[in-house]
Amino acid sequence: MAESFIGPVPEVEVGRGFKSRKDASLAKVHRPLQAGICGTKKTGAESIVVSGGYKDDEDLGEVIVYTGHGGRDAATGKQIADQSLEDSGNAALYTSLLEGQLVRVLRGAQADSPHAPDHGYRYDGLYRVAEYGWKTGADGYQVVQFTLTQEDSEAEVPSSISAPTESTESEPVGTVGPAPTKAFTAQRPVRNTKVTRTVKEWHGGRCQLCGITLTVPSGVYSEGAHIQALGAPHHGPDITSNVLCLCPNCHVQFDTGAVIVTDDLLIVRNGVAEGQLITVPKHKIGIEYLQSHRARWGK
């Protein structure tokens, strides 16, 4: 099977149709011939197929509520066991949520869906995993659901899977009665590259500022923070000496100038020195990038 990759497929336009899963696989839009989720816990999800395979799926067009994999009887299609976040496909989507990665969506023909193609399959572009949560499915077992939103879409992520009640002009109204999910967790998108992955691996996910190692259901979670920001007007390079391994809290503080690091790697948080930046031998910090970061915030 071809090497995995995340993001758009070169020379495959959004809206392109395919007669079969095999054709979509040959075009590298969705590589597996049977599995609905392509990806692993380590790499994240490359693509999914939306074809009404699970009773609890909801395709709203710009928003997809996608039921995870596992626990179904192959012969009847009924759910006969609880799902697990450790399943490779579910773990892949969870990684995509944490890393802010884009997922390719392939829709299959469904008679009862206005968003599906009339026949075969259709590549419908890139979606971002916005939320995940657990609910008791139609067959009485726990299923994990991922809410995906179309990239560059202004569609709102539903606060629950159930239909909202009518709202008034004076105040917003949420759902009435118990929501079908046990809990939902939202995650802001985080830029992720091979470089940031390498830095995070060097530090084992430990935050270089506060020393915390944050654990989540899929393992250790950390974020790669570019010291001198990428893109205009900062034009920082995507290299390891321009990246720190941070927890989400410290990442926000660093990106807003609440935390700076001096040339001798002293951490200053809200104007108060609090210790040295945690380092490892492999990871050399570019002093010029620390200087650029301080200059950005006038410090």
mmCIF file of C-alpha atoms in Angstrom:
data_model
loop_
_atom_site.group_PDB
_atom_site.id
_atom_site.type_symbol
_atom_site.label_atom_id
_atom_site.label_comp_id
_atom_site.label_asym_id
_atom_site.label_seq_id
_atom_site.Cartn_x
_atom_site.Cartn_y
_atom_site.Cartn_z
ATOM 1 C CA MET A 1 0.000 0.000 0.000
ATOM 2 C CA ALA A 2 1.220 3.514 -0.798
ATOM 3 C CA GLU A 3 2.876 5.648 1.869
ATOM 4 C CA SER A 4 0.484 7.517 4.138
ATOM 5 C CA PHE A 5 0.094 11.273 3.935
ATOM 6 C CA ILE A 6 -2.119 13.950 5.440
ATOM 7 C CA GLY A 7 -3.928 16.684 3.513
ATOM 8 C CA PRO A 8 -5.030 17.243 -0.092
ATOM 9 C CA VAL A 9 -4.162 14.847 -2.889
ATOM 10 C CA PRO A 10 -2.186 16.540 -5.686
ATOM 11 C CA GLU A 11 -4.190 16.856 -8.920
ATOM 12 C CA VAL A 12 -7.398 15.483 -7.330
ATOM 13 C CA GLU A 13 -10.005 18.220 -7.260
ATOM 14 C CA VAL A 14 -12.818 18.470 -4.720
ATOM 15 C CA GLY A 15 -15.994 16.960 -6.179
ATOM 16 C CA ARG A 16 -14.281 14.286 -8.225
ATOM 17 C CA GLY A 17 -16.344 11.110 -8.510
ATOM 18 C CA PHE A 18 -15.219 7.495 -8.285
ATOM 19 C CA LYS A 19 -17.083 4.382 -9.386
ATOM 20 C CA SER A 20 -15.729 2.269 -6.538
ATOM 21 C CA ARG A 21 -13.617 2.230 -3.392
ATOM 22 C CA LYS A 22 -10.849 0.681 -5.480
ATOM 23 C CA ASP A 23 -10.793 3.705 -7.791
ATOM 24 C CA ALA A 24 -10.641 6.055 -4.791
ATOM 25 C CA SER A 25 -7.797 3.962 -3.374
ATOM 26 C CA LEU A 26 -5.826 4.106 -6.622
ATOM 27 C CA ALA A 27 -6.240 7.890 -6.602
ATOM 28 C CA LYS A 28 -4.883 7.911 -2.988
ATOM 29 C CA VAL A 29 -7.970 9.718 -1.689
ATOM 30 C CA HIS A 30 -8.876 6.850 0.662
ATOM 31 C CA ARG A 31 -6.435 3.956 0.553
ATOM 32 C CA PRO A 32 -8.263 1.091 2.370
ATOM 33 C CA LEU A 33 -10.730 -0.968 0.341
ATOM 34 C CA GLN A 34 -12.950 -1.749 3.358
ATOM 35 C CA ALA A 35 -12.074 0.271 6.488
ATOM 36 C CA GLY A 36 -13.939 3.539 6.916
ATOM 37 C CA ILE A 37 -11.014 5.266 8.647
ATOM 38 C CA CYS A 38 -7.520 5.386 7.217
ATOM 39 C CA GLY A 39 -4.717 6.215 9.638
ATOM 40 C CA THR A 40 -2.979 5.281 12.863
ATOM 41 C CA LYS A 41 -2.596 6.635 16.364
ATOM 42 C CA LYS A 42 0.901 7.872 15.482
ATOM 43 C CA THR A 43 0.152 9.565 12.159
ATOM 44 C CA GLY A 44 -3.445 10.684 12.674
ATOM 45 C CA ALA A 45 -6.312 10.066 10.261
ATOM 46 C CA GLU A 46 -5.665 10.532 6.553
ATOM 47 C CA SER A 47 -9.248 10.061 5.402
ATOM 48 C CA ILE A 48 -12.693 8.732 6.229
ATOM 49 C CA VAL A 49 -15.615 7.375 4.222
ATOM 50 C CA VAL A 50 -19.091 8.712 4.993
ATOM 51 C CA SER A 51 -21.598 6.187 3.682
ATOM 52 C CA GLY A 52 -24.171 5.598 6.418
ATOM 53 C CA GLY A 53 -22.386 2.576 7.837
ATOM 54 C CA TYR A 54 -23.353 3.378 11.439
ATOM 55 C CA LYS A 55 -26.873 4.157 12.643
ATOM 56 C CA ASP A 56 -25.630 7.024 14.810
ATOM 57 C CA ASP A 57 -23.854 8.923 12.024
ATOM 58 C CA GLU A 58 -25.196 12.351 11.041
ATOM 59 C CA ASP A 59 -24.174 14.039 7.808
ATOM 60 C CA LEU A 60 -25.131 17.708 7.904
ATOM 61 C CA GLY A 61 -22.986 18.710 4.954
ATOM 62 C CA GLU A 62 -20.496 21.190 6.382
ATOM 63 C CA VAL A 63 -20.639 19.336 9.707
ATOM 64 C CA ILE A 64 -20.304 15.559 10.022
ATOM 65 C CA VAL A 65 -20.983 13.614 13.218
ATOM 66 C CA TYR A 66 -18.978 10.485 12.541
ATOM 67 C CA THR A 67 -19.260 7.320 14.628
ATOM 68 C CA GLY A 68 -15.998 5.576 15.382
ATOM 69 C CA HIS A 69 -15.020 2.037 14.498
ATOM 70 C CA GLY A 70 -15.483 -1.226 16.361
ATOM 71 C CA GLY A 71 -18.021 -3.261 18.304
ATOM 72 C CA ARG A 72 -20.193 -4.247 15.325
ATOM 73 C CA ASP A 73 -21.270 -7.697 14.217
ATOM 74 C CA ALA A 74 -19.966 -8.178 10.691
ATOM 75 C CA ALA A 75 -22.951 -10.257 9.592
ATOM 76 C CA THR A 76 -25.818 -8.127 10.941
ATOM 77 C CA GLY A 77 -24.193 -4.681 11.178
ATOM 78 C CA LYS A 78 -25.547 -4.294 14.723
ATOM 79 C CA GLN A 79 -23.475 -2.914 17.572
ATOM 80 C CA ILE A 80 -22.726 -5.781 19.980
ATOM 81 C CA ALA A 81 -20.019 -4.219 22.172
ATOM 82 C CA ASP A 82 -18.740 -0.858 23.389
ATOM 83 C CA GLN A 83 -16.246 0.939 21.225
ATOM 84 C CA SER A 84 -12.752 1.867 22.398
ATOM 85 C CA LEU A 85 -10.532 4.859 21.800
ATOM 86 C CA GLU A 86 -7.682 2.365 21.480
ATOM 87 C CA ASP A 87 -9.060 1.068 18.177
ATOM 88 C CA SER A 88 -6.576 2.148 15.501
ATOM 89 C CA GLY A 89 -9.120 4.138 13.490
ATOM 90 C CA ASN A 90 -10.572 5.894 16.534
ATOM 91 C CA ALA A 91 -7.101 6.609 17.875
ATOM 92 C CA ALA A 92 -6.175 8.088 14.482
ATOM 93 C CA LEU A 93 -9.096 10.537 14.558
ATOM 94 C CA TYR A 94 -8.281 11.440 18.156
ATOM 95 C CA THR A 95 -4.704 12.229 17.142
ATOM 96 C CA SER A 96 -6.040 14.409 14.323
ATOM 97 C CA LEU A 97 -8.152 16.269 16.885
ATOM 98 C CA LEU A 98 -5.180 16.881 19.148
ATOM 99 C CA GLU A 99 -2.822 17.854 16.353
ATOM 100 C CA GLY A 100 -5.276 19.991 14.391
ATOM 101 C CA GLN A 101 -4.724 17.917 11.249
ATOM 102 C CA LEU A 102 -7.022 17.952 8.223
ATOM 103 C CA VAL A 103 -8.847 14.795 7.143
ATOM 104 C CA ARG A 104 -9.948 13.925 3.600
ATOM 105 C CA VAL A 105 -13.638 13.025 3.316
ATOM 106 C CA LEU A 106 -14.991 10.560 0.750
ATOM 107 C CA ARG A 107 -18.795 10.318 0.582
ATOM 108 C CA GLY A 108 -20.588 7.229 -0.679
ATOM 109 C CA ALA A 109 -24.061 7.089 -2.210
ATOM 110 C CA GLN A 110 -26.913 7.000 0.350
ATOM 111 C CA ALA A 111 -30.583 7.087 -0.560
ATOM 112 C CA ASP A 112 -31.552 9.118 2.524
ATOM 113 C CA SER A 113 -28.761 11.718 2.448
ATOM 114 C CA PRO A 114 -29.032 14.982 0.506
ATOM 115 C CA HIS A 115 -25.267 15.433 0.810
ATOM 116 C CA ALA A 116 -24.255 12.128 -0.763
ATOM 117 C CA PRO A 117 -23.586 11.465 -4.464
ATOM 118 C CA ASP A 118 -26.266 9.757 -6.546
ATOM 119 C CA HIS A 119 -23.969 6.816 -7.207
ATOM 120 C CA GLY A 120 -20.459 5.626 -6.385
ATOM 121 C CA TYR A 121 -18.228 7.864 -4.300
ATOM 122 C CA ARG A 122 -17.207 11.530 -4.310
ATOM 123 C CA TYR A 123 -14.217 13.317 -2.819
ATOM 124 C CA ASP A 124 -15.596 16.223 -0.769
ATOM 125 C CA GLY A 125 -12.394 17.872 0.397
ATOM 126 C CA LEU A 126 -10.806 18.495 3.779
ATOM 127 C CA TYR A 127 -12.480 18.524 7.182
ATOM 128 C CA ARG A 128 -11.093 19.276 10.627
ATOM 129 C CA VAL A 129 -11.874 17.160 13.711
ATOM 130 C CA ALA A 130 -13.425 19.701 16.101
ATOM 131 C CA GLU A 131 -14.810 17.585 18.951
ATOM 132 C CA TYR A 132 -15.236 14.071 20.212
ATOM 133 C CA GLY A 133 -17.525 12.490 22.776
ATOM 134 C CA TRP A 134 -19.257 9.311 23.941
ATOM 135 C CA LYS A 135 -22.925 8.366 23.727
ATOM 136 C CA THR A 136 -25.155 5.327 24.089
ATOM 137 C CA GLY A 137 -25.795 4.305 20.506
ATOM 138 C CA ALA A 138 -28.997 3.104 18.875
ATOM 139 C CA ASP A 139 -28.154 -0.508 19.757
ATOM 140 C CA GLY A 140 -27.510 0.274 23.435
ATOM 141 C CA TYR A 141 -23.712 0.235 23.460
ATOM 142 C CA GLN A 142 -21.225 3.046 24.001
ATOM 143 C CA VAL A 143 -19.901 4.560 20.784
ATOM 144 C CA VAL A 144 -17.380 7.345 20.274
ATOM 145 C CA GLN A 145 -18.356 10.142 17.906
ATOM 146 C CA PHE A 146 -16.166 12.715 16.191
ATOM 147 C CA THR A 147 -17.569 16.011 14.945
ATOM 148 C CA LEU A 148 -15.804 17.211 11.800
ATOM 149 C CA THR A 149 -16.253 20.628 10.207
ATOM 150 C CA GLN A 150 -15.503 21.486 6.616
ATOM 151 C CA GLU A 151 -12.300 23.479 6.256
ATOM 152 C CA ASP A 152 -12.943 27.152 5.471
ATOM 153 C CA SER A 153 -16.569 26.586 6.471
ATOM 154 C CA GLU A 154 -18.411 28.963 8.781
ATOM 155 C CA ALA A 155 -20.742 26.208 9.962
ATOM 156 C CA GLU A 156 -21.162 26.064 13.731
ATOM 157 C CA VAL A 157 -20.280 22.904 15.606
ATOM 158 C CA PRO A 158 -23.442 21.574 17.282
ATOM 159 C CA SER A 159 -23.274 21.654 21.065
ATOM 160 C CA SER A 160 -24.874 18.211 21.102
ATOM 161 C CA ILE A 161 -26.135 15.678 18.615
ATOM 162 C CA SER A 162 -29.791 16.231 19.449
ATOM 163 C CA ALA A 163 -31.883 18.817 17.597
ATOM 164 C CA PRO A 164 -31.881 22.266 19.236
ATOM 165 C CA THR A 165 -35.020 23.879 20.514
ATOM 166 C CA GLU A 166 -36.377 27.108 19.064
ATOM 167 C CA SER A 167 -34.527 30.196 20.222
ATOM 168 C CA THR A 168 -35.851 33.620 21.155
ATOM 169 C CA GLU A 169 -34.508 37.077 20.422
ATOM 170 C CA SER A 170 -33.956 37.811 24.105
ATOM 171 C CA GLU A 171 -31.741 34.888 25.041
ATOM 172 C CA PRO A 172 -30.141 31.799 23.502
ATOM 173 C CA VAL A 173 -31.720 28.430 24.243
ATOM 174 C CA GLY A 174 -29.867 25.126 24.412
ATOM 175 C CA THR A 175 -31.176 21.595 24.177
ATOM 176 C CA VAL A 176 -34.086 20.432 26.306
ATOM 177 C CA GLY A 177 -33.622 17.277 28.341
ATOM 178 C CA PRO A 178 -30.454 15.196 28.681
ATOM 179 C CA ALA A 179 -27.997 15.482 25.824
ATOM 180 C CA PRO A 180 -27.095 12.121 24.264
ATOM 181 C CA THR A 181 -23.368 12.584 24.880
ATOM 182 C CA LYS A 182 -21.562 11.944 28.129
ATOM 183 C CA ALA A 183 -18.932 14.608 27.491
ATOM 184 C CA PHE A 184 -17.425 16.584 24.674
ATOM 185 C CA THR A 185 -13.948 18.017 24.473
ATOM 186 C CA ALA A 186 -13.073 20.798 22.052
ATOM 187 C CA GLN A 187 -9.523 21.319 20.894
ATOM 188 C CA ARG A 188 -8.098 24.354 19.171
ATOM 189 C CA PRO A 189 -6.172 23.581 15.974
ATOM 190 C CA VAL A 190 -2.407 23.469 16.442
ATOM 191 C CA ARG A 191 0.112 23.670 13.602
ATOM 192 C CA ASN A 192 1.925 20.347 13.404
ATOM 193 C CA THR A 193 4.921 19.459 11.248
ATOM 194 C CA LYS A 194 7.585 16.767 11.147
ATOM 195 C CA VAL A 195 9.883 19.249 12.878
ATOM 196 C CA THR A 196 7.514 19.839 15.820
ATOM 197 C CA ARG A 197 6.919 16.086 16.102
ATOM 198 C CA THR A 198 10.668 15.560 16.399
ATOM 199 C CA VAL A 199 11.052 18.190 19.130
ATOM 200 C CA LYS A 200 8.137 16.731 21.086
ATOM 201 C CA GLU A 201 9.651 13.247 20.807
ATOM 202 C CA TRP A 202 13.036 14.514 22.045
ATOM 203 C CA HIS A 203 11.362 15.870 25.177
ATOM 204 C CA GLY A 204 8.939 12.976 25.641
ATOM 205 C CA GLY A 205 6.087 15.480 25.653
ATOM 206 C CA ARG A 206 7.396 17.293 28.759
ATOM 207 C CA CYS A 207 6.779 21.043 28.727
ATOM 208 C CA GLN A 208 10.068 22.946 28.546
ATOM 209 C CA LEU A 209 8.632 25.843 30.531
ATOM 210 C CA CYS A 210 6.720 24.296 33.444
ATOM 211 C CA GLY A 211 7.957 20.686 33.361
ATOM 212 C CA ILE A 212 4.476 19.153 33.173
ATOM 213 C CA THR A 213 3.895 15.974 31.141
ATOM 214 C CA LEU A 214 0.217 16.051 30.189
ATOM 215 C CA THR A 215 -1.496 12.685 29.744
ATOM 216 C CA VAL A 216 -4.695 12.141 27.750
ATOM 217 C CA PRO A 217 -6.563 8.950 26.741
ATOM 218 C CA SER A 218 -4.269 8.405 23.739
ATOM 219 C CA GLY A 219 -1.035 8.946 25.699
ATOM 220 C CA VAL A 220 1.093 12.061 26.223
ATOM 221 C CA TYR A 221 -0.015 15.361 24.686
ATOM 222 C CA SER A 222 2.142 18.395 24.012
ATOM 223 C CA GLU A 223 2.338 21.161 21.425
ATOM 224 C CA GLY A 224 5.190 22.355 19.234
ATOM 225 C CA ALA A 225 5.515 26.142 19.594
ATOM 226 C CA HIS A 226 7.507 28.085 17.031
ATOM 227 C CA ILE A 227 9.598 30.695 18.845
ATOM 228 C CA GLN A 228 9.731 33.067 15.890
ATOM 229 C CA ALA A 229 6.294 32.619 14.325
ATOM 230 C CA LEU A 230 5.934 31.135 10.859
ATOM 231 C CA GLY A 231 4.538 33.127 7.960
ATOM 232 C CA ALA A 232 4.232 36.856 7.361
ATOM 233 C CA PRO A 233 5.178 39.157 8.929
ATOM 234 C CA HIS A 234 7.480 37.102 11.192
ATOM 235 C CA HIS A 235 8.903 34.589 8.688
ATOM 236 C CA GLY A 236 10.339 32.209 11.256
ATOM 237 C CA PRO A 237 11.864 28.968 9.929
ATOM 238 C CA ASP A 238 10.355 25.526 10.533
ATOM 239 C CA ILE A 239 13.473 24.038 12.103
ATOM 240 C CA THR A 240 14.068 22.358 15.461
ATOM 241 C CA SER A 241 16.093 25.264 16.889
ATOM 242 C CA ASN A 242 13.003 27.472 16.412
ATOM 243 C CA VAL A 243 10.580 25.155 18.220
ATOM 244 C CA LEU A 244 9.768 24.531 21.879
ATOM 245 C CA CYS A 245 7.832 21.583 23.339
ATOM 246 C CA LEU A 246 5.089 23.131 25.488
ATOM 247 C CA CYS A 247 1.891 22.233 27.303
ATOM 248 C CA PRO A 248 -1.238 24.036 26.002
ATOM 249 C CA ASN A 249 -1.289 26.567 28.877
ATOM 250 C CA CYS A 250 2.334 27.581 28.447
ATOM 251 C CA HIS A 251 1.889 27.640 24.665
ATOM 252 C CA VAL A 252 -0.870 30.246 24.955
ATOM 253 C CA GLN A 253 1.184 32.326 27.381
ATOM 254 C CA PHE A 254 4.266 32.118 25.170
ATOM 255 C CA ASP A 255 2.294 33.059 22.045
ATOM 256 C CA THR A 256 0.846 36.122 23.799
ATOM 257 C CA GLY A 257 4.111 37.366 25.320
ATOM 258 C CA ALA A 258 3.178 36.518 28.914
ATOM 259 C CA VAL A 259 6.229 34.255 28.920
ATOM 260 C CA ILE A 260 9.584 35.113 27.406
ATOM 261 C CA VAL A 261 12.946 33.350 27.510
ATOM 262 C CA THR A 262 16.219 35.288 27.838
ATOM 263 C CA ASP A 263 19.425 34.596 25.907
ATOM 264 C CA ASP A 264 20.746 32.567 28.867
ATOM 265 C CA LEU A 265 17.499 30.510 28.795
ATOM 266 C CA LEU A 266 15.945 32.064 31.901
ATOM 267 C CA ILE A 267 12.136 31.852 31.916
ATOM 268 C CA VAL A 268 10.320 35.104 32.754
ATOM 269 C CA ARG A 269 6.575 34.698 33.295
ATOM 270 C CA ASN A 270 4.509 37.865 33.714
ATOM 271 C CA GLY A 271 7.680 39.776 34.585
ATOM 272 C CA VAL A 272 8.888 37.300 37.223
ATOM 273 C CA ALA A 273 11.897 35.022 36.704
ATOM 274 C CA GLU A 274 11.031 31.442 37.551
ATOM 275 C CA GLY A 275 13.887 29.186 36.481
ATOM 276 C CA GLN A 276 15.731 27.802 33.488
ATOM 277 C CA LEU A 277 14.287 26.440 30.268
ATOM 278 C CA ILE A 278 14.321 22.645 30.285
ATOM 279 C CA THR A 279 16.638 21.350 27.566
ATOM 280 C CA VAL A 280 17.979 18.069 26.190
ATOM 281 C CA PRO A 281 21.352 17.595 24.422
ATOM 282 C CA LYS A 282 19.816 17.012 20.973
ATOM 283 C CA HIS A 283 17.756 20.178 21.064
ATOM 284 C CA LYS A 284 19.765 23.351 20.434
ATOM 285 C CA ILE A 285 17.741 26.558 20.867
ATOM 286 C CA GLY A 286 18.393 29.394 18.433
ATOM 287 C CA ILE A 287 19.170 32.515 20.489
ATOM 288 C CA GLU A 288 18.262 34.714 17.520
ATOM 289 C CA TYR A 289 14.717 33.285 17.597
ATOM 290 C CA LEU A 290 14.367 34.030 21.314
ATOM 291 C CA GLN A 291 15.495 37.587 20.581
ATOM 292 C CA SER A 292 12.914 37.877 17.787
ATOM 293 C CA HIS A 293 10.188 36.602 20.124
ATOM 294 C CA ARG A 294 11.076 39.140 22.825
ATOM 295 C CA ALA A 295 11.254 41.967 20.286
ATOM 296 C CA ARG A 296 7.769 41.055 19.054
ATOM 297 C CA TRP A 297 6.437 41.840 22.525
ATOM 298 C CA GLY A 298 8.723 44.794 23.195
ATOM 299 C CA LYS A 299 10.822 42.977 25.763
#
